[in-house]
Coordinates of C-alpha atoms (C1' of nucleotides) in Angstrom, one line a residue:
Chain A
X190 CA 179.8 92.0 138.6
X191 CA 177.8 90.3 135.9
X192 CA 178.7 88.7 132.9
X193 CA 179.3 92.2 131.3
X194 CA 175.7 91.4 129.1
X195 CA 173.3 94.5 129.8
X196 CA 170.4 94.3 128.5
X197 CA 167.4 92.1 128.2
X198 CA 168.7 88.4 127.2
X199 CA 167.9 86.5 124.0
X200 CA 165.2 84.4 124.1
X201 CA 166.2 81.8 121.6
X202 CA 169.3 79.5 121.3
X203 CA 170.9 81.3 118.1
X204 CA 172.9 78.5 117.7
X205 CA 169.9 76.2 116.9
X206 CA 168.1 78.6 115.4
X207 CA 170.8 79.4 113.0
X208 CA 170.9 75.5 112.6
X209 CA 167.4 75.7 111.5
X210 CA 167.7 78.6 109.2
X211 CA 170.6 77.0 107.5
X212 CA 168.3 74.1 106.5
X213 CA 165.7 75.3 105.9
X214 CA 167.6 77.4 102.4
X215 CA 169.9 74.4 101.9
X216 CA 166.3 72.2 101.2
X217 CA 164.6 75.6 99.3
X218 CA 167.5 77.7 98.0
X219 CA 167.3 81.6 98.9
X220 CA 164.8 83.4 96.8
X221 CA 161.9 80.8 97.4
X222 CA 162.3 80.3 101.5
X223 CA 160.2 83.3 103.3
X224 CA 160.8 85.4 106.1
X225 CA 157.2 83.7 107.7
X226 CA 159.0 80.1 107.2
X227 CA 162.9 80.9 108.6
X228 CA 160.6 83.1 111.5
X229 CA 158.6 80.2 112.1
X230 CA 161.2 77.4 112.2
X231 CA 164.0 79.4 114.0
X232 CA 161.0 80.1 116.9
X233 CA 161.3 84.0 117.1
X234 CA 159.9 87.1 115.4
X235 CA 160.9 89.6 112.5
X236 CA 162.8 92.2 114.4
X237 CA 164.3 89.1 116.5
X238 CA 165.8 87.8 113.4
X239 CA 166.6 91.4 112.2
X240 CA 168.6 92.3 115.4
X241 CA 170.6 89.2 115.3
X242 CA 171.1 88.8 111.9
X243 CA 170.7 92.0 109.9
X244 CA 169.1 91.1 107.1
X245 CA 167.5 87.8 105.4
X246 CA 170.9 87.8 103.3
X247 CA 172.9 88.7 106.0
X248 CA 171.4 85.7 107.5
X249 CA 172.2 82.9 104.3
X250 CA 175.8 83.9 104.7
X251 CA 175.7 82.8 108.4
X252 CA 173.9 79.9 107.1
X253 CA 176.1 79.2 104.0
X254 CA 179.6 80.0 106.8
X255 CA 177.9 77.2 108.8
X256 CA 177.0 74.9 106.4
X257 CA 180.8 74.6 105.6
X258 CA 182.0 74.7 108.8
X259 CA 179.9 71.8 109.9
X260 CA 177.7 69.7 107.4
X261 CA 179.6 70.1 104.1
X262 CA 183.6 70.0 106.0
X263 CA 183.8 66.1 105.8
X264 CA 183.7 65.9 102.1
X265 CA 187.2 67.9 102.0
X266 CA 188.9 67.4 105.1
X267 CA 191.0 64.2 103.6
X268 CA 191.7 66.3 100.4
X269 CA 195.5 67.2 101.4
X270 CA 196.0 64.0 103.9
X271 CA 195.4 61.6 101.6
X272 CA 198.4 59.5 100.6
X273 CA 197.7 59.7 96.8
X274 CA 195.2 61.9 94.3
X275 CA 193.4 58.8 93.6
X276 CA 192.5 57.9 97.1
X277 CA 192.1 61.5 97.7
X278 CA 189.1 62.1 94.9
X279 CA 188.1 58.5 96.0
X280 CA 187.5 59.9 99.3
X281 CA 186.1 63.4 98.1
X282 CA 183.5 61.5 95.8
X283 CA 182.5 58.4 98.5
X284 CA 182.4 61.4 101.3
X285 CA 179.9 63.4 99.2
X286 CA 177.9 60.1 98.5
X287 CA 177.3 59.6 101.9
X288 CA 176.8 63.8 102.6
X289 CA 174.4 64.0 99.7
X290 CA 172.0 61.7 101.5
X291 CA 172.2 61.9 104.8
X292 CA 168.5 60.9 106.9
X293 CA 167.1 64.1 108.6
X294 CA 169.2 66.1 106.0
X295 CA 168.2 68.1 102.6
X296 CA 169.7 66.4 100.1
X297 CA 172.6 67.3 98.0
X298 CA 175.1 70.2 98.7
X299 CA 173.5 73.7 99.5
X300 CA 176.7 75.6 97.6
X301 CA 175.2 73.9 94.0
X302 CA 171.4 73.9 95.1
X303 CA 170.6 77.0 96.9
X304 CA 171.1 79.7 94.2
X305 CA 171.4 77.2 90.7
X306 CA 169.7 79.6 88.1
X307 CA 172.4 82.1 88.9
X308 CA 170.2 85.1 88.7
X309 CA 168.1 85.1 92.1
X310 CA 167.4 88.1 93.7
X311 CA 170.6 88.6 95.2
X312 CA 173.4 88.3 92.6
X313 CA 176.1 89.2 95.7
X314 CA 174.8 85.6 97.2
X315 CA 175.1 84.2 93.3
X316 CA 178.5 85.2 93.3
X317 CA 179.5 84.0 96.4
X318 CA 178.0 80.7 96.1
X319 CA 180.1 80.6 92.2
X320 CA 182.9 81.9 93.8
X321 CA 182.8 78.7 96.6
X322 CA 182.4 76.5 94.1
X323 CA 185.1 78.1 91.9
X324 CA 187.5 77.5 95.0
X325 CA 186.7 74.0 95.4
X326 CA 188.0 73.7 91.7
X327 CA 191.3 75.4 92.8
X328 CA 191.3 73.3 95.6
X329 CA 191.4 70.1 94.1
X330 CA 193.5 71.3 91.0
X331 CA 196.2 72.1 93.3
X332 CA 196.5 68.8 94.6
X333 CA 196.2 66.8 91.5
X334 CA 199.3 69.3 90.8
X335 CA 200.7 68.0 93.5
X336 CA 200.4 64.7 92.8
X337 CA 202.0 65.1 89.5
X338 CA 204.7 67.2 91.1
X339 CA 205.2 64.3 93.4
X340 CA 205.1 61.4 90.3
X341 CA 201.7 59.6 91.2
X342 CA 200.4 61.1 88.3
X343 CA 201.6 61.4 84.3
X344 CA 203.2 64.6 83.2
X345 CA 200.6 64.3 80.7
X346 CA 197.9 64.2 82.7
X347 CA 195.5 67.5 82.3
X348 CA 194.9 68.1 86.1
X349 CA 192.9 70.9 85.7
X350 CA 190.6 69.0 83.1
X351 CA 190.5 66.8 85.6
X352 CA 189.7 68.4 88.7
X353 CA 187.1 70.0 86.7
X354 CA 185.9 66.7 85.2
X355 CA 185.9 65.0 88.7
X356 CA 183.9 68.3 90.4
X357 CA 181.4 68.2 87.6
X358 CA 180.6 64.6 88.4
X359 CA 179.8 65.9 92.2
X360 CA 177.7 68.7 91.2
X361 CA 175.6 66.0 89.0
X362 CA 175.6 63.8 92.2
X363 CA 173.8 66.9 93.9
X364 CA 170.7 66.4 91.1
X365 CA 170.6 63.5 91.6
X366 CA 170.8 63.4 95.1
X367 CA 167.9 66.0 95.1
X368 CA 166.0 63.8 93.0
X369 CA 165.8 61.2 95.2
X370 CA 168.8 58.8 93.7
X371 CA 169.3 56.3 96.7
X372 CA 172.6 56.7 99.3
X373 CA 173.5 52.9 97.9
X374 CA 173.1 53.9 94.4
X375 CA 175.2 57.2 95.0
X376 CA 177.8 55.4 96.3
X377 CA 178.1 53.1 93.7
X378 CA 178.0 55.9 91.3
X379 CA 181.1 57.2 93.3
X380 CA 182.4 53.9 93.1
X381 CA 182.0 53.5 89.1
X382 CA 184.2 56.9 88.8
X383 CA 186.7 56.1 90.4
X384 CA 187.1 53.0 88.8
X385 CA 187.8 54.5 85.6
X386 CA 190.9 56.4 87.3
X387 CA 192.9 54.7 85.2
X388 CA 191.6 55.9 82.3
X389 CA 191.2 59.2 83.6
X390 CA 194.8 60.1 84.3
X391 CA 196.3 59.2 81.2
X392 CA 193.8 62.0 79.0
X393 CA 195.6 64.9 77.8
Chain B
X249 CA 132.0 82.7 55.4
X250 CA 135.7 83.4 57.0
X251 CA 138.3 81.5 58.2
X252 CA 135.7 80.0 60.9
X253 CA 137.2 82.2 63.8
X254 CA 134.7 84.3 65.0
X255 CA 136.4 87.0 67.6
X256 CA 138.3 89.8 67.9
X257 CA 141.9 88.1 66.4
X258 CA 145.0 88.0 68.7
X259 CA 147.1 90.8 68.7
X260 CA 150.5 88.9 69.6
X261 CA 152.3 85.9 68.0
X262 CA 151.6 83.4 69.9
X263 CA 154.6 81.3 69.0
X264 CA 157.1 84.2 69.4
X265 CA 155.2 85.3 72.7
X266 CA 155.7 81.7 74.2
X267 CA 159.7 81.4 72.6
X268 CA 159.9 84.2 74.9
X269 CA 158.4 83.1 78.1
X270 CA 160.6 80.0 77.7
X271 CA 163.5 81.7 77.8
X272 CA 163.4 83.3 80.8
X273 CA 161.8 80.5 82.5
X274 CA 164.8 78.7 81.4
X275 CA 167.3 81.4 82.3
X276 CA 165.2 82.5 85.8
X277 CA 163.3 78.7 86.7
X278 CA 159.5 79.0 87.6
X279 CA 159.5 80.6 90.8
X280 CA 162.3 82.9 90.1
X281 CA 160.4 84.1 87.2
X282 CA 157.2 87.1 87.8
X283 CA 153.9 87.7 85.4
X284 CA 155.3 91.3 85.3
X285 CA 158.5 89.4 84.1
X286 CA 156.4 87.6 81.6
X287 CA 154.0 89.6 80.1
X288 CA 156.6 92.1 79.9
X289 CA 158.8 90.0 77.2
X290 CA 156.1 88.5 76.2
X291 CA 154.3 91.9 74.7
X292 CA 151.4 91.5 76.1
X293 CA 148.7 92.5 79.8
X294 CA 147.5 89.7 81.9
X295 CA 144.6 88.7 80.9
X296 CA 145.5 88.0 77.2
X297 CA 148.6 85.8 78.9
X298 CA 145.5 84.0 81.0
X299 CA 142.9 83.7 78.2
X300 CA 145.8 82.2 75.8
X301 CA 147.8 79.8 78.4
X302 CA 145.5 79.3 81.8
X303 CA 148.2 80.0 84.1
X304 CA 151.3 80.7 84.9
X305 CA 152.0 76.9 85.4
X306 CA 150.5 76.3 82.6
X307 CA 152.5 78.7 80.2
X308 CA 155.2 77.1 81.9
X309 CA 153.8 73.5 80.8
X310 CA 154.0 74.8 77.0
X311 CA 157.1 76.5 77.4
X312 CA 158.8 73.2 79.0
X313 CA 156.9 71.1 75.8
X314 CA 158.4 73.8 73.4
X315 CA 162.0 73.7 75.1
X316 CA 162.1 69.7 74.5
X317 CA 160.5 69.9 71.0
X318 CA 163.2 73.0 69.3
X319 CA 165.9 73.6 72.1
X320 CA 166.8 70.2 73.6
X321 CA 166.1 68.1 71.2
X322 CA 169.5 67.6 69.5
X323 CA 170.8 66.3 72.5
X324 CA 168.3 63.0 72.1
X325 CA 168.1 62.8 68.4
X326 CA 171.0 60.2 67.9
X327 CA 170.7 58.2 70.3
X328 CA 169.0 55.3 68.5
X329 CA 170.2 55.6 65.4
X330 CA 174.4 56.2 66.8
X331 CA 176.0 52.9 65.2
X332 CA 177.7 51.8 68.8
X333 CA 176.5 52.9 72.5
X334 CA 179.8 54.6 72.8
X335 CA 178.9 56.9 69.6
X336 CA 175.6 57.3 71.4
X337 CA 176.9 58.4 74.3
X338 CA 179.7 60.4 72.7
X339 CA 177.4 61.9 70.5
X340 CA 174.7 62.8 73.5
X341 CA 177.7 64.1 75.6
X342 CA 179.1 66.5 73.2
X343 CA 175.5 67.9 71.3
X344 CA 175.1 68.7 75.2
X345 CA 178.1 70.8 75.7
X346 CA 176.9 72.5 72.0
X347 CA 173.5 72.8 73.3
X348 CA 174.7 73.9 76.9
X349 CA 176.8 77.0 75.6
X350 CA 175.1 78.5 72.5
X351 CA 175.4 82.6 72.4
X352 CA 171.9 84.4 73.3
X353 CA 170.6 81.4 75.1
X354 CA 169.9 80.6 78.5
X355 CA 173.0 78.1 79.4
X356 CA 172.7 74.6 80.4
X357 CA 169.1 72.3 80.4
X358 CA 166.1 73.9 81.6
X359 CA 164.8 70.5 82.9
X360 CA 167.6 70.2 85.0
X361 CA 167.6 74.2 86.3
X362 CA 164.3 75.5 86.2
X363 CA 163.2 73.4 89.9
X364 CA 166.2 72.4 90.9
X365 CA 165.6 72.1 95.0
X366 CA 162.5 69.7 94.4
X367 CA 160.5 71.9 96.3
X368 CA 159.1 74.7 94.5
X369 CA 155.7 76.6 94.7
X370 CA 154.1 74.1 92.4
X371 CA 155.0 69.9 93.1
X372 CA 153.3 69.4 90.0
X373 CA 156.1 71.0 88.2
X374 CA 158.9 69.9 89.8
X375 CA 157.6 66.2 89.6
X376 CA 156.7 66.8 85.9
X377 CA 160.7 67.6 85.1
X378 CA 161.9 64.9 87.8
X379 CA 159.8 62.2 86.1
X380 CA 161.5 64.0 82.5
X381 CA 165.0 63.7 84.1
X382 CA 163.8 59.9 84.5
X383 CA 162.3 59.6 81.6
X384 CA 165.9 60.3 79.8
X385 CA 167.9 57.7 82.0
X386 CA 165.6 55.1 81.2
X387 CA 166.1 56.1 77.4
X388 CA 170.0 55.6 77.8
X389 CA 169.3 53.0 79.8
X390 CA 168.0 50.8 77.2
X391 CA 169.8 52.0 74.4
X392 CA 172.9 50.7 76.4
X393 CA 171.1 47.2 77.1
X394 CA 170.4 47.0 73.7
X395 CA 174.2 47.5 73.0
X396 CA 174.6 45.2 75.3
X397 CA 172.4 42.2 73.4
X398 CA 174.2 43.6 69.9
X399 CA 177.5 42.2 71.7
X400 CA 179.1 45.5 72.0
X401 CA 179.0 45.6 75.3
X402 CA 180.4 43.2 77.6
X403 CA 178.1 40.8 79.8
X404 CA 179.6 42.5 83.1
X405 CA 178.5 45.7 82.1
X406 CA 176.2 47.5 84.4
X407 CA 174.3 49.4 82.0
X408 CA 171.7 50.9 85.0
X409 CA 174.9 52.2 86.6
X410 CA 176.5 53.7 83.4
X411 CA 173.5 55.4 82.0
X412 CA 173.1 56.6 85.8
X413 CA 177.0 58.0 85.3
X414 CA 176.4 59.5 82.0
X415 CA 173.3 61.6 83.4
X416 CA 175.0 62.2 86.6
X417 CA 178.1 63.9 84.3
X418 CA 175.7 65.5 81.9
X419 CA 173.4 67.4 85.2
X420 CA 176.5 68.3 86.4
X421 CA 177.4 70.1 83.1
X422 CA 174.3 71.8 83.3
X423 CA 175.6 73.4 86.2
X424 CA 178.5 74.1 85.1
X425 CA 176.9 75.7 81.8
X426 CA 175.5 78.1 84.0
X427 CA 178.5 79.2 86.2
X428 CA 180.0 80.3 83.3
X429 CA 182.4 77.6 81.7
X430 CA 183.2 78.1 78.2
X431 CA 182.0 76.1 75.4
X432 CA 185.5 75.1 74.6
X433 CA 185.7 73.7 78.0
X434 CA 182.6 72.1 78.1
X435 CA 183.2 70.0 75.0
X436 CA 186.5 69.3 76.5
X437 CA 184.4 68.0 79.6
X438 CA 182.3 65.7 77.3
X439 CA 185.5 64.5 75.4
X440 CA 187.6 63.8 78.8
X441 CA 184.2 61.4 80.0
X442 CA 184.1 59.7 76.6
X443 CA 187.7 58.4 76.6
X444 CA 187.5 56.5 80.1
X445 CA 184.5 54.9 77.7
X446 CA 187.0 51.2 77.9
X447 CA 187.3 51.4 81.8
X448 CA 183.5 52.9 82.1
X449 CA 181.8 49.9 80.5
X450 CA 183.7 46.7 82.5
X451 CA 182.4 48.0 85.6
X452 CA 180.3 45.4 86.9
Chain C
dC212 C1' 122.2 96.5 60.9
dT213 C1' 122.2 93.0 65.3
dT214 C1' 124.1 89.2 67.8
dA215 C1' 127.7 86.1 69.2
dA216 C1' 132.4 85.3 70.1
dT217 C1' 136.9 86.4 71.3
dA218 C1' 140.7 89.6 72.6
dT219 C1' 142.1 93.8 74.6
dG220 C1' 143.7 97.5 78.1
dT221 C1' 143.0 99.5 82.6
dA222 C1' 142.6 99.0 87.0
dT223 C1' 142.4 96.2 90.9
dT224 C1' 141.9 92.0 93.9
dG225 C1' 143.6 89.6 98.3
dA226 C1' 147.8 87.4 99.6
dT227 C1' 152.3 87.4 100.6
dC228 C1' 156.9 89.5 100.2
dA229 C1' 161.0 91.5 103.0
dC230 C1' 161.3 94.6 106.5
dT231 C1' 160.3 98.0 110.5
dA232 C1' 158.0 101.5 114.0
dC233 C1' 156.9 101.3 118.4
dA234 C1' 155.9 100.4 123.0
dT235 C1' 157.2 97.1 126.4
dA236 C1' 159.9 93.7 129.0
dA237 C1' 164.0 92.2 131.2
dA238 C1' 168.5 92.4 132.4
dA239 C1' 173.0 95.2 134.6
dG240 C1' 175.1 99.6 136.4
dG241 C1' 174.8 103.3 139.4
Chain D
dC296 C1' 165.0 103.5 143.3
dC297 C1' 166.5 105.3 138.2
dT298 C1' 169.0 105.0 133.9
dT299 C1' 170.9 102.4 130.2
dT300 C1' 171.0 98.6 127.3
dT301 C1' 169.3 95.0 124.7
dA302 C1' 165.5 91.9 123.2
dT303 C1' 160.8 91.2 122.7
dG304 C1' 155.8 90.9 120.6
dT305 C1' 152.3 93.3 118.1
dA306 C1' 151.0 95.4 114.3
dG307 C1' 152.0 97.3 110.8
dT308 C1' 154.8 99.5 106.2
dG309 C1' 154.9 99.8 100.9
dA310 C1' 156.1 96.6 97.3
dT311 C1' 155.2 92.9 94.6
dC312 C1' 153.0 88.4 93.9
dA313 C1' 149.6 85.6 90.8
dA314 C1' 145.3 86.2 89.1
dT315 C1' 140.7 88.9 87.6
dA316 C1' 136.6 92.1 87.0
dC317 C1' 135.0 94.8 83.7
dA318 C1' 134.1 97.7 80.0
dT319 C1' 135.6 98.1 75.4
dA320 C1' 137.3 96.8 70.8
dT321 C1' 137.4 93.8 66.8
dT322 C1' 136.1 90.1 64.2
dA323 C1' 132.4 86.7 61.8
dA324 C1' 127.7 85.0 61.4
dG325 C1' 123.0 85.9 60.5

DNA sequence: CTTAATATGTATTGATCACTACATAAAAGG
DNA sequence: CCTTTTATGTAGTGATCAATACATATTAAG
């Protein structure tokens, strides 16, 4: 009998307060958000977060794990779907217009702001976070590939310059985001981009 | 009768102490960086660091003027006298990916990586290098309006929006910069954005 | 010399950092 | 009931943070 749960039950929603936690880095990166602040927002106490969470790091990567899983998945989900690479970096750029400033929400995307300097205290979390961005690059790489493969786009046409070009356009939009840049004027910057596709494809 | 300085002289180089303190705010950002940290490469003990520069912040407020005066400053330095808007920007794009990359420097812009979350221990510094990274649009800004009354560019152009592209593409490099992309890649990156130049500037 | 002015090194301040020892509370199993 | 298990709140740990108190050292002025 019982729900096979022994011993005393939690006291907070971990869900929510994971919610919280996640946040509360994506609006102040790693190093600079306290153990007093992710205690006090997530509504428990040090040994609470400690037992569920091991560590202050082993709580980012929870955070970073949900952060993808739920905020940041709407700016690649159309990635693969979309009928052409244009429409599909259209979509990638417009989507992170509208993610990067979202009300309620720290602007920008947490993988480019929570760990920029590259040398925090934790250089496994600095990796990581290069690593996700690293496989984002791949990510859209391989379907520009595809798209050549598939004739939409020159032979000429340097796809990995241009994923790289397109992903370092997004990671501005995060700065700028972060600096208060408007959701209408982020759109339109999305908008101007793409409209130089054109041009774009045909570089070498 | 002596040089009129009365004390006990300094026993550091003032310059050379502050070259250093600017580095590693540059390669660390403000909060990331400690006094230990600081007076460490600096060569000297606290108090010296306090009687010479106030404060931390404002060390970091002469290291920041001292970055834009020696380190950034061939970024800027064509802008206005670049024959077309396109040379300008051409010219700003690839002295970044130079400036970005050098060997035994911090990589990428310090104004754009030392407070990149916007919310930092001190809002006086991070507003200090948000209104900066203002200050630098509205310099593009109007050197593409005046391109604009010299006929170069169309009437159609958006030359808010394009300048607001430009900067987007060059933050975005700063990240980059900093996740390790090569120089060679970087001025690839600046020469890719350059050559949509014909489809950037008849966005309306 | 004495006095004033400035810089120095040592040692330390209270605050905050990430983290934990420990006793207690609340559940299920027996 | 008692034992086991898990979670809790209180109250700390030593380390490091930015910043200083203080006595001493080194210069110029008088």
């Amino acid at each position: 009998m019982g729900d096979g749960k022994r011993g005393r039950p939690r006291a907070f929603d971990r869900e929510k307060a994971l919610q919280n936690a996640m946040e509360l880095f994506w609006q102040k990166g790693f190093d600079n958000t306290s153990l007093s602040e992710l205690t006090a927002c997530m509504g428990l106490n040090p040994p609470s977060l400690y037992a569920s969470f091991k560590s202050k790091e082993g709580l980012f990567n929870e955070a970073l794990a949900r952060y993808e899983e739920t905020e940041g998945k709407g700016i690649w989900e159309h990635l693969e779907e979309a009928a052409t690479a244009r429409e599909a970096v259209e979509q990638l750029l417009h989507a992170s217009a509208l993610n990067f400033s979202r009300q309620d929400k720290p602007k920008g995307c947490m993988i480019v702001l929570s760990a920029p300097q590259m040398c925090g205290s934790s250089s496994t979390i600095c990796e990581e976070l290069r690593l996700k961005r690293k496989r984002s690059m791949q990510l859209l790489h391989s379907r520009l590939e595809r798209a050549k493969r598939e004739g939409e786009l020159p032979e000429q046409t340097d796809c990995a310059g241009l994923a790289n070009l397109v992903l370092t356009f997004q990671h501005g939009m995060s700065i700028q985001a972060r600096d208060g840049t408007s959701r209408q004027t982020l759109v339109k910057l999305a908008e101007q981009f793409i409209s130089a596709w054109e041009c774009l494809i045909h570089i070498r």
